[in-house]
Amino acid sequence: MGNRTPLYNMHIEMGAKIVDFAGWDMPINYGSQIEEHHQVREDAGMFDVSHMTVVDLNGPGVVDFLRKLLANDVARLKQEGKAIYSCMLNNEGGVIDDLIVYYMNSKWFRMVVNSSTREKDLDWIKKQVVDFDVQISERPELAMIAVQGPNAIAKVKQVMDASVAALLDSLGVFFAVEAGDYFVGRTGYTGEDGYEIILPEASAEKLWNDLSEVGVEPIGLGARDTLRLEAGMNLYGADMDEEIGPLEAGLSWTVAWEPADRDFIGRKSLEDLREKKPARKLVGLVLEGKGVFRNHQKIVVAGVGEGEITSGSFSPTLDKAIAFARVPADTGSECSVDMRGRLLPARVVKVPFVRNGKSCLPEDV
Amino acid sequence: MSEIPGELKYSKSHEWVQIEDDGTVLVGITEHAQDLLGDMVYVEVPEVDSEIEVEEACAVVESVKAASDIYSPVSGTITASNEALTDSPELVNSDPFGEGWIMRIKLADRADLDQLMDATAYAEHVESEDH
């Protein structure tokens, strides 16, 4: 038996198929992954993400600490409540983890990191923090429910007290607010509008049930993966890791080079790589014919070299196979994918593949 | 426990076989197999008139989760493939023993059928794989 979230019994009651995910017993689907995917794109779905690791950073040194710890720059956050997405790098410029950090006030930031990397993240953060006046507190007693989809916001407000709903009315995209017992971020991992709600364990079942009663359907990890892939969002451990840094993982936009004197961990290595130009890049792929991309399938770029699919799947919204692939930097608009011994043509496209329920593909794909 | 119709024969690799009077068999994958694979998104059926050997990989079903070969439970000649699966692969999920059939094979040797399991033996096989 693995770790269980406070919602484990709800998953069983709702017919979930349970799988092991980084030591947690988590729902992979509640019947049909594809129907769950469409539910989020067309209406509203809820995800139990209580396995994720919530870390509070408190103290007068927190801004200086995070400007050292993260490749993105928290000094860019001017308004309280605003969040930023960043990589946490090692000295070699590899990615220890990717994360969201919310700027709540000048002495409190809240960070959400992956569950699969929990231990090494906490070890690393504690090792780096010694020279700063900052307290690091993991918050394992908190549950987390993501509610995503075009109707997610309206449905969440429907089940909240008027005072909480009023606070949510003025909550902008990529902002978070404390509302009663809830910490609500207007963030997510699907490419749809919605919230990620951090709340006391004891309140999780009630919120889950209340949401279910207003028609928010439970969504498993299977659909979570196809939703994030369509939305063009990286997955740690697949698309980047300690060997593959942000410049080769399509995450250059998350590296804050300016101001040039901000000495974040990994900066020197990244600058060296930027100078000599990365040999590889991460691109989006669409399969022209029938079939499904899978992780680790080989890419052949005629006259250029070879690459590999890092996240491959089937896009229920587009009804086509889509993928992220790491390919030689000189790759153009076409390549081939070795699918079960056959080389099939694929198109290189800009990501995201889907945003707010709509295809972002060029018209001729 | 998934449905295992008593009138069919079964292979260890989770294909079902329906024996017809005209010397052909109809083949698909079991409810248990489709449940393990999850939502189907693509099915590649064999070409009609192709010759196949018993246990030869002759079709592919791809779900959101994985690609999986379908092995022929008998030797013979493909006399029909379920073309409906090209546009509606989900039939394998919704009706694995009916509309979700994959191919029809003209038997080369009826003795191949003796190697297959009946429903009771297949139920035990599924049970043993689960543990």
mmCIF file of C-alpha atoms in Angstrom, chain A residues 125-296:
data_model
loop_
_atom_site.group_PDB
_atom_site.id
_atom_site.type_symbol
_atom_site.label_atom_id
_atom_site.label_comp_id
_atom_site.label_asym_id
_atom_site.label_seq_id
_atom_site.Cartn_x
_atom_site.Cartn_y
_atom_site.Cartn_z
ATOM 1 C CA ILE A 125 16.358 23.905 -0.456
ATOM 2 C CA LYS A 126 17.485 23.308 3.135
ATOM 3 C CA LYS A 127 21.095 23.070 2.021
ATOM 4 C CA GLN A 128 20.901 26.375 0.140
ATOM 5 C CA VAL A 129 18.981 28.304 2.795
ATOM 6 C CA VAL A 130 21.609 28.212 5.569
ATOM 7 C CA ASP A 131 22.913 31.749 4.932
ATOM 8 C CA PHE A 132 19.436 33.285 4.758
ATOM 9 C CA ASP A 133 16.961 34.301 7.422
ATOM 10 C CA VAL A 134 14.196 32.064 6.102
ATOM 11 C CA GLN A 135 12.126 29.278 7.670
ATOM 12 C CA ILE A 136 11.263 26.334 5.423
ATOM 13 C CA SER A 137 8.063 24.502 6.373
ATOM 14 C CA GLU A 138 6.600 21.618 4.452
ATOM 15 C CA ARG A 139 2.805 21.506 4.754
ATOM 16 C CA PRO A 140 1.874 17.803 4.434
ATOM 17 C CA GLU A 141 -1.317 18.408 6.417
ATOM 18 C CA LEU A 142 -2.799 20.357 3.515
ATOM 19 C CA ALA A 143 -4.827 18.796 0.718
ATOM 20 C CA MET A 144 -5.030 20.226 -2.791
ATOM 21 C CA ILE A 145 -7.834 20.096 -5.355
ATOM 22 C CA ALA A 146 -7.519 21.553 -8.860
ATOM 23 C CA VAL A 147 -10.748 22.560 -10.598
ATOM 24 C CA GLN A 148 -10.270 23.261 -14.304
ATOM 25 C CA GLY A 149 -12.381 23.965 -17.378
ATOM 26 C CA PRO A 150 -14.450 26.738 -18.966
ATOM 27 C CA ASN A 151 -17.124 26.390 -16.252
ATOM 28 C CA ALA A 152 -14.721 25.734 -13.370
ATOM 29 C CA ILE A 153 -14.727 29.237 -11.930
ATOM 30 C CA ALA A 154 -18.513 29.595 -11.927
ATOM 31 C CA LYS A 155 -18.963 26.167 -10.340
ATOM 32 C CA VAL A 156 -16.397 26.748 -7.604
ATOM 33 C CA LYS A 157 -18.055 30.055 -6.691
ATOM 34 C CA GLN A 158 -21.384 28.237 -6.516
ATOM 35 C CA VAL A 159 -20.162 26.026 -3.662
ATOM 36 C CA MET A 160 -18.250 28.705 -1.726
ATOM 37 C CA ASP A 161 -19.547 31.041 1.000
ATOM 38 C CA ALA A 162 -20.429 34.496 -0.270
ATOM 39 C CA SER A 163 -17.379 36.012 1.438
ATOM 40 C CA VAL A 164 -15.011 33.584 -0.305
ATOM 41 C CA ALA A 165 -16.798 33.959 -3.651
ATOM 42 C CA ALA A 166 -16.404 37.730 -3.367
ATOM 43 C CA LEU A 167 -12.643 37.378 -2.959
ATOM 44 C CA LEU A 168 -12.523 35.074 -5.982
ATOM 45 C CA ASP A 169 -14.412 37.630 -8.076
ATOM 46 C CA SER A 170 -11.376 39.880 -8.071
ATOM 47 C CA LEU A 171 -8.737 37.141 -8.414
ATOM 48 C CA GLY A 172 -6.698 37.613 -11.597
ATOM 49 C CA VAL A 173 -5.028 34.921 -13.702
ATOM 50 C CA PHE A 174 -1.901 33.554 -11.987
ATOM 51 C CA PHE A 175 -2.830 35.161 -8.661
ATOM 52 C CA ALA A 176 -3.634 33.499 -5.345
ATOM 53 C CA VAL A 177 -5.613 34.632 -2.326
ATOM 54 C CA GLU A 178 -6.261 33.351 1.186
ATOM 55 C CA ALA A 179 -9.994 32.968 1.591
ATOM 56 C CA GLY A 180 -11.145 31.588 4.919
ATOM 57 C CA ASP A 181 -9.642 28.107 5.268
ATOM 58 C CA TYR A 182 -8.763 28.034 1.594
ATOM 59 C CA PHE A 183 -5.710 29.147 -0.301
ATOM 60 C CA VAL A 184 -6.946 29.599 -3.868
ATOM 61 C CA GLY A 185 -4.631 30.059 -6.859
ATOM 62 C CA ARG A 186 -5.946 30.837 -10.335
ATOM 63 C CA THR A 187 -3.395 28.463 -11.792
ATOM 64 C CA GLY A 188 -3.442 24.981 -13.275
ATOM 65 C CA TYR A 189 -1.914 22.361 -15.520
ATOM 66 C CA THR A 190 -4.508 21.978 -18.278
ATOM 67 C CA GLY A 191 -4.526 25.122 -20.435
ATOM 68 C CA GLU A 192 -8.003 25.969 -19.151
ATOM 69 C CA ASP A 193 -9.104 28.594 -16.674
ATOM 70 C CA GLY A 194 -9.718 27.425 -13.119
ATOM 71 C CA TYR A 195 -8.312 27.176 -9.630
ATOM 72 C CA GLU A 196 -5.914 25.154 -7.552
ATOM 73 C CA ILE A 197 -7.304 25.082 -4.019
ATOM 74 C CA ILE A 198 -5.071 24.256 -1.049
ATOM 75 C CA LEU A 199 -7.091 23.426 2.059
ATOM 76 C CA PRO A 200 -7.003 21.553 5.377
ATOM 77 C CA GLU A 201 -7.178 17.774 4.968
ATOM 78 C CA ALA A 202 -10.333 17.630 7.070
ATOM 79 C CA SER A 203 -12.202 19.892 4.606
ATOM 80 C CA ALA A 204 -11.178 18.025 1.446
ATOM 81 C CA GLU A 205 -14.000 15.467 1.292
ATOM 82 C CA LYS A 206 -16.679 18.108 1.782
ATOM 83 C CA LEU A 207 -15.356 20.341 -0.996
ATOM 84 C CA TRP A 208 -14.966 17.326 -3.317
ATOM 85 C CA ASN A 209 -18.579 16.308 -2.656
ATOM 86 C CA ASP A 210 -19.922 19.843 -3.003
ATOM 87 C CA LEU A 211 -18.164 20.216 -6.352
ATOM 88 C CA SER A 212 -19.465 16.847 -7.491
ATOM 89 C CA GLU A 213 -23.016 17.956 -6.678
ATOM 90 C CA VAL A 214 -22.755 20.964 -8.989
ATOM 91 C CA GLY A 215 -21.536 18.759 -11.849
ATOM 92 C CA VAL A 216 -17.764 18.956 -11.561
ATOM 93 C CA GLU A 217 -16.543 15.478 -12.589
ATOM 94 C CA PRO A 218 -13.496 13.743 -11.084
ATOM 95 C CA ILE A 219 -10.517 13.506 -13.454
ATOM 96 C CA GLY A 220 -7.636 11.036 -13.163
ATOM 97 C CA LEU A 221 -3.922 11.323 -13.784
ATOM 98 C CA GLY A 222 -4.333 9.877 -17.292
ATOM 99 C CA ALA A 223 -6.336 12.847 -18.548
ATOM 100 C CA ARG A 224 -4.157 15.207 -16.505
ATOM 101 C CA ASP A 225 -1.234 14.112 -18.672
ATOM 102 C CA THR A 226 -2.975 14.527 -22.047
ATOM 103 C CA LEU A 227 -4.400 17.891 -20.946
ATOM 104 C CA ARG A 228 -1.013 19.284 -19.937
ATOM 105 C CA LEU A 229 0.611 17.949 -23.114
ATOM 106 C CA GLU A 230 -2.011 19.629 -25.321
ATOM 107 C CA ALA A 231 -1.477 22.798 -23.288
ATOM 108 C CA GLY A 232 2.245 22.682 -24.088
ATOM 109 C CA MET A 233 3.323 22.247 -20.476
ATOM 110 C CA ASN A 234 6.446 20.297 -19.575
ATOM 111 C CA LEU A 235 6.503 17.291 -17.268
ATOM 112 C CA TYR A 236 9.448 16.980 -14.909
ATOM 113 C CA GLY A 237 11.404 13.760 -15.404
ATOM 114 C CA ALA A 238 10.131 13.336 -18.976
ATOM 115 C CA ASP A 239 10.813 16.641 -20.745
ATOM 116 C CA MET A 240 13.586 17.915 -18.484
ATOM 117 C CA ASP A 241 15.663 16.582 -15.615
ATOM 118 C CA GLU A 242 19.025 17.048 -13.937
ATOM 119 C CA GLU A 243 20.821 16.327 -17.220
ATOM 120 C CA ILE A 244 18.533 18.375 -19.484
ATOM 121 C CA GLY A 245 18.368 22.040 -18.576
ATOM 122 C CA PRO A 246 15.816 24.724 -19.462
ATOM 123 C CA LEU A 247 17.528 25.864 -22.687
ATOM 124 C CA GLU A 248 17.125 22.402 -24.220
ATOM 125 C CA ALA A 249 13.662 21.814 -22.748
ATOM 126 C CA GLY A 250 11.729 24.711 -24.267
ATOM 127 C CA LEU A 251 11.939 26.646 -20.991
ATOM 128 C CA SER A 252 14.262 29.511 -21.956
ATOM 129 C CA TRP A 253 11.325 31.857 -21.345
ATOM 130 C CA THR A 254 11.442 30.958 -17.645
ATOM 131 C CA VAL A 255 15.080 32.010 -17.210
ATOM 132 C CA ALA A 256 15.395 35.641 -16.095
ATOM 133 C CA TRP A 257 18.808 36.756 -17.463
ATOM 134 C CA GLU A 258 18.251 40.368 -16.391
ATOM 135 C CA PRO A 259 19.449 41.865 -14.149
ATOM 136 C CA ALA A 260 22.811 40.441 -15.181
ATOM 137 C CA ASP A 261 24.214 40.644 -11.656
ATOM 138 C CA ARG A 262 21.581 38.328 -10.117
ATOM 139 C CA ASP A 263 23.672 35.279 -9.299
ATOM 140 C CA PHE A 264 21.093 32.458 -9.318
ATOM 141 C CA ILE A 265 22.220 28.855 -8.920
ATOM 142 C CA GLY A 266 23.180 27.379 -12.296
ATOM 143 C CA ARG A 267 23.575 30.767 -14.004
ATOM 144 C CA LYS A 268 27.217 30.306 -14.986
ATOM 145 C CA SER A 269 26.578 26.931 -16.619
ATOM 146 C CA LEU A 270 23.523 28.227 -18.485
ATOM 147 C CA GLU A 271 25.465 31.236 -19.762
ATOM 148 C CA ASP A 272 28.223 28.974 -21.065
ATOM 149 C CA LEU A 273 25.650 26.823 -22.860
ATOM 150 C CA ARG A 274 23.869 29.877 -24.282
ATOM 151 C CA GLU A 275 27.227 31.153 -25.541
ATOM 152 C CA LYS A 276 28.138 27.978 -27.421
ATOM 153 C CA LYS A 277 24.495 27.379 -28.488
ATOM 154 C CA PRO A 278 22.541 24.354 -27.242
ATOM 155 C CA ALA A 279 22.858 21.325 -29.543
ATOM 156 C CA ARG A 280 19.262 20.278 -29.007
ATOM 157 C CA LYS A 281 15.842 21.840 -28.650
ATOM 158 C CA LEU A 282 12.398 20.718 -27.534
ATOM 159 C CA VAL A 283 9.691 20.942 -30.202
ATOM 160 C CA GLY A 284 6.058 20.005 -30.621
ATOM 161 C CA LEU A 285 5.206 17.212 -33.082
ATOM 162 C CA VAL A 286 1.993 16.197 -34.803
ATOM 163 C CA LEU A 287 1.704 12.824 -36.530
ATOM 164 C CA GLU A 288 0.391 13.160 -40.082
ATOM 165 C CA GLY A 289 -1.100 9.663 -40.259
ATOM 166 C CA LYS A 290 -2.685 7.226 -37.845
ATOM 167 C CA GLY A 291 -0.974 5.938 -34.724
ATOM 168 C CA VAL A 292 0.055 7.171 -31.312
ATOM 169 C CA PHE A 293 3.350 8.721 -30.235
ATOM 170 C CA ARG A 294 5.000 7.105 -27.215
ATOM 171 C CA ASN A 295 7.784 8.288 -24.929
ATOM 172 C CA HIS A 296 11.298 7.392 -26.138
#
